[in-house]
């Protein structure tokens, strides 16, 4: 089911960027950074940017802290800290799936990129453990903001 959704979004002509990266051995070390690079040709269009996470049942926590950097083609690096709530207080996963859960988290909404050119978003895990297990893939998705302002493809 999750694979079918990925193909749908990847083939959606309105999606500017949709890329996943596998976490090696589902063990994410503190020093491992994942990079996502894409081009903005028109900076007059606003975009919604999502962090997509695929985790399995071995992930031991309710949340995932991420350190996010946005590197524009010119200007200052933007830094942010993001908390992704993966499960409720009883341990029920929020994402879609059975043994692999996929969740999506907005990191920018109705966002106007300041410049045209190449942007790179990078993510490093910010948990207290030096290695976290159970996160299988992370992804970044950039889509034009819908005219109605609704975000139909946010998965929780």
PDB file of N, CA and C in Angstrom, residues 54-94:
ATOM      1  N   UNK A  54       9.393   6.788   7.194  1.00  0.00           N
ATOM      2  CA  UNK A  54       8.938   5.403   7.220  1.00  0.00           C
ATOM      3  C   UNK A  54       9.669   4.701   8.366  1.00  0.00           C
ATOM      4  N   UNK A  55       8.882   4.244   9.347  1.00  0.00           N
ATOM      5  CA  UNK A  55       9.471   3.550  10.499  1.00  0.00           C
ATOM      6  C   UNK A  55       8.822   2.184  10.662  1.00  0.00           C
ATOM      7  N   UNK A  56       9.549   1.297  11.353  1.00  0.00           N
ATOM      8  CA  UNK A  56       8.999  -0.034  11.645  1.00  0.00           C
ATOM      9  C   UNK A  56       8.694  -0.149  13.139  1.00  0.00           C
ATOM     10  N   UNK A  57       8.234  -1.323  13.551  1.00  0.00           N
ATOM     11  CA  UNK A  57       7.846  -1.554  14.946  1.00  0.00           C
ATOM     12  C   UNK A  57       9.014  -1.519  15.926  1.00  0.00           C
ATOM     13  N   UNK A  58      10.244  -1.557  15.429  1.00  0.00           N
ATOM     14  CA  UNK A  58      11.412  -1.570  16.325  1.00  0.00           C
ATOM     15  C   UNK A  58      11.805  -0.180  16.811  1.00  0.00           C
ATOM     16  N   UNK A  59      11.182   0.866  16.236  1.00  0.00           N
ATOM     17  CA  UNK A  59      11.506   2.213  16.706  1.00  0.00           C
ATOM     18  C   UNK A  59      10.995   2.348  18.138  1.00  0.00           C
ATOM     19  N   UNK A  60      11.875   2.671  19.098  1.00  0.00           N
ATOM     20  CA  UNK A  60      11.495   2.581  20.512  1.00  0.00           C
ATOM     21  C   UNK A  60      10.807   3.810  21.111  1.00  0.00           C
ATOM     22  N   UNK A  61      10.631   4.873  20.322  1.00  0.00           N
ATOM     23  CA  UNK A  61      10.121   6.111  20.905  1.00  0.00           C
ATOM     24  C   UNK A  61       8.810   6.553  20.257  1.00  0.00           C
ATOM     25  N   UNK A  62       8.171   7.493  20.922  1.00  0.00           N
ATOM     26  CA  UNK A  62       6.926   8.081  20.432  1.00  0.00           C
ATOM     27  C   UNK A  62       7.216   9.180  19.409  1.00  0.00           C
ATOM     28  N   UNK A  63       8.355   9.845  19.549  1.00  0.00           N
ATOM     29  CA  UNK A  63       8.670  10.974  18.688  1.00  0.00           C
ATOM     30  C   UNK A  63      10.056  10.824  18.065  1.00  0.00           C
ATOM     31  N   UNK A  64      10.357  11.727  17.140  1.00  0.00           N
ATOM     32  CA  UNK A  64      11.664  11.780  16.500  1.00  0.00           C
ATOM     33  C   UNK A  64      12.029  13.252  16.355  1.00  0.00           C
ATOM     34  N   UNK A  65      13.153  13.644  16.949  1.00  0.00           N
ATOM     35  CA  UNK A  65      13.663  15.002  16.802  1.00  0.00           C
ATOM     36  C   UNK A  65      14.650  15.032  15.648  1.00  0.00           C
ATOM     37  N   UNK A  66      14.517  16.056  14.801  1.00  0.00           N
ATOM     38  CA  UNK A  66      15.396  16.217  13.645  1.00  0.00           C
ATOM     39  C   UNK A  66      15.971  17.626  13.620  1.00  0.00           C
ATOM     40  N   UNK A  67      17.242  17.722  13.256  1.00  0.00           N
ATOM     41  CA  UNK A  67      17.868  19.008  12.985  1.00  0.00           C
ATOM     42  C   UNK A  67      17.836  19.196  11.480  1.00  0.00           C
ATOM     43  N   UNK A  68      17.220  20.286  11.047  1.00  0.00           N
ATOM     44  CA  UNK A  68      17.015  20.549   9.623  1.00  0.00           C
ATOM     45  C   UNK A  68      17.773  21.803   9.217  1.00  0.00           C
ATOM     46  N   UNK A  69      18.503  21.725   8.117  1.00  0.00           N
ATOM     47  CA  UNK A  69      19.157  22.894   7.531  1.00  0.00           C
ATOM     48  C   UNK A  69      18.600  23.109   6.132  1.00  0.00           C
ATOM     49  N   UNK A  70      18.351  24.369   5.802  1.00  0.00           N
ATOM     50  CA  UNK A  70      17.948  24.748   4.445  1.00  0.00           C
ATOM     51  C   UNK A  70      19.034  25.637   3.882  1.00  0.00           C
ATOM     52  N   UNK A  71      19.685  25.157   2.822  1.00  0.00           N
ATOM     53  CA  UNK A  71      20.760  25.915   2.191  1.00  0.00           C
ATOM     54  C   UNK A  71      20.245  26.485   0.874  1.00  0.00           C
ATOM     55  N   UNK A  72      20.044  27.817   0.818  1.00  0.00           N
ATOM     56  CA  UNK A  72      19.569  28.439  -0.418  1.00  0.00           C
ATOM     57  C   UNK A  72      20.728  28.640  -1.403  1.00  0.00           C
ATOM     58  N   UNK A  73      20.416  28.992  -2.652  1.00  0.00           N
ATOM     59  CA  UNK A  73      21.490  29.224  -3.620  1.00  0.00           C
ATOM     60  C   UNK A  73      22.358  30.421  -3.260  1.00  0.00           C
ATOM     61  N   UNK A  74      21.813  31.342  -2.470  1.00  0.00           N
ATOM     62  CA  UNK A  74      22.591  32.478  -1.956  1.00  0.00           C
ATOM     63  C   UNK A  74      21.962  32.906  -0.636  1.00  0.00           C
ATOM     64  N   UNK A  75      22.739  33.554   0.176  1.00  0.00           N
ATOM     65  CA  UNK A  75      22.207  33.999   1.458  1.00  0.00           C
ATOM     66  C   UNK A  75      22.555  33.042   2.578  1.00  0.00           C
ATOM     67  N   UNK A  76      21.918  33.281   3.726  1.00  0.00           N
ATOM     68  CA  UNK A  76      22.250  32.553   4.942  1.00  0.00           C
ATOM     69  C   UNK A  76      21.582  31.182   5.017  1.00  0.00           C
ATOM     70  N   UNK A  77      22.278  30.263   5.643  1.00  0.00           N
ATOM     71  CA  UNK A  77      21.752  28.938   5.954  1.00  0.00           C
ATOM     72  C   UNK A  77      20.666  29.093   7.015  1.00  0.00           C
ATOM     73  N   UNK A  78      19.514  28.423   6.808  1.00  0.00           N
ATOM     74  CA  UNK A  78      18.444  28.444   7.810  1.00  0.00           C
ATOM     75  C   UNK A  78      18.489  27.132   8.573  1.00  0.00           C
ATOM     76  N   UNK A  79      18.433  27.231   9.901  1.00  0.00           N
ATOM     77  CA  UNK A  79      18.458  26.045  10.759  1.00  0.00           C
ATOM     78  C   UNK A  79      17.154  25.943  11.517  1.00  0.00           C
ATOM     79  N   UNK A  80      16.689  24.711  11.715  1.00  0.00           N
ATOM     80  CA  UNK A  80      15.439  24.483  12.419  1.00  0.00           C
ATOM     81  C   UNK A  80      15.527  23.149  13.148  1.00  0.00           C
ATOM     82  N   UNK A  81      14.709  23.000  14.171  1.00  0.00           N
ATOM     83  CA  UNK A  81      14.559  21.728  14.878  1.00  0.00           C
ATOM     84  C   UNK A  81      13.111  21.312  14.723  1.00  0.00           C
ATOM     85  N   UNK A  82      12.896  20.062  14.332  1.00  0.00           N
ATOM     86  CA  UNK A  82      11.557  19.557  14.039  1.00  0.00           C
ATOM     87  C   UNK A  82      11.276  18.360  14.937  1.00  0.00           C
ATOM     88  N   UNK A  83      10.091  18.343  15.542  1.00  0.00           N
ATOM     89  CA  UNK A  83       9.658  17.167  16.289  1.00  0.00           C
ATOM     90  C   UNK A  83       8.565  16.473  15.487  1.00  0.00           C
ATOM     91  N   UNK A  84       8.768  15.195  15.194  1.00  0.00           N
ATOM     92  CA  UNK A  84       7.779  14.382  14.493  1.00  0.00           C
ATOM     93  C   UNK A  84       7.201  13.390  15.501  1.00  0.00           C
ATOM     94  N   UNK A  85       5.908  13.475  15.735  1.00  0.00           N
ATOM     95  CA  UNK A  85       5.231  12.546  16.651  1.00  0.00           C
ATOM     96  C   UNK A  85       4.820  11.327  15.835  1.00  0.00           C
ATOM     97  N   UNK A  86       5.455  10.193  16.104  1.00  0.00           N
ATOM     98  CA  UNK A  86       5.223   8.971  15.322  1.00  0.00           C
ATOM     99  C   UNK A  86       4.157   8.072  15.931  1.00  0.00           C
ATOM    100  N   UNK A  87       3.932   8.177  17.240  1.00  0.00           N
ATOM    101  CA  UNK A  87       2.969   7.298  17.922  1.00  0.00           C
ATOM    102  C   UNK A  87       2.247   8.085  19.005  1.00  0.00           C
ATOM    103  N   UNK A  88       1.071   7.573  19.384  1.00  0.00           N
ATOM    104  CA  UNK A  88       0.355   8.218  20.487  1.00  0.00           C
ATOM    105  C   UNK A  88       0.926   7.739  21.822  1.00  0.00           C
ATOM    106  N   UNK A  89       0.359   8.214  22.931  1.00  0.00           N
ATOM    107  CA  UNK A  89       0.900   7.872  24.261  1.00  0.00           C
ATOM    108  C   UNK A  89       0.742   6.399  24.610  1.00  0.00           C
ATOM    109  N   UNK A  90      -0.074   5.660  23.839  1.00  0.00           N
ATOM    110  CA  UNK A  90      -0.267   4.226  24.077  1.00  0.00           C
ATOM    111  C   UNK A  90       0.589   3.363  23.139  1.00  0.00           C
ATOM    112  N   UNK A  91       1.374   4.007  22.268  1.00  0.00           N
ATOM    113  CA  UNK A  91       2.250   3.271  21.367  1.00  0.00           C
ATOM    114  C   UNK A  91       1.636   2.944  20.018  1.00  0.00           C
ATOM    115  N   UNK A  92       0.449   3.452  19.727  1.00  0.00           N
ATOM    116  CA  UNK A  92      -0.191   3.215  18.421  1.00  0.00           C
ATOM    117  C   UNK A  92       0.430   4.171  17.401  1.00  0.00           C
ATOM    118  N   UNK A  93       0.961   3.586  16.328  1.00  0.00           N
ATOM    119  CA  UNK A  93       1.620   4.380  15.297  1.00  0.00           C
ATOM    120  C   UNK A  93       0.614   5.253  14.571  1.00  0.00           C
ATOM    121  N   UNK A  94       0.997   6.504  14.295  1.00  0.00           N
ATOM    122  CA  UNK A  94       0.134   7.431  13.558  1.00  0.00           C
ATOM    123  C   UNK A  94       0.151   7.179  12.055  1.00  0.00           C
TER     124      UNK A  94
END
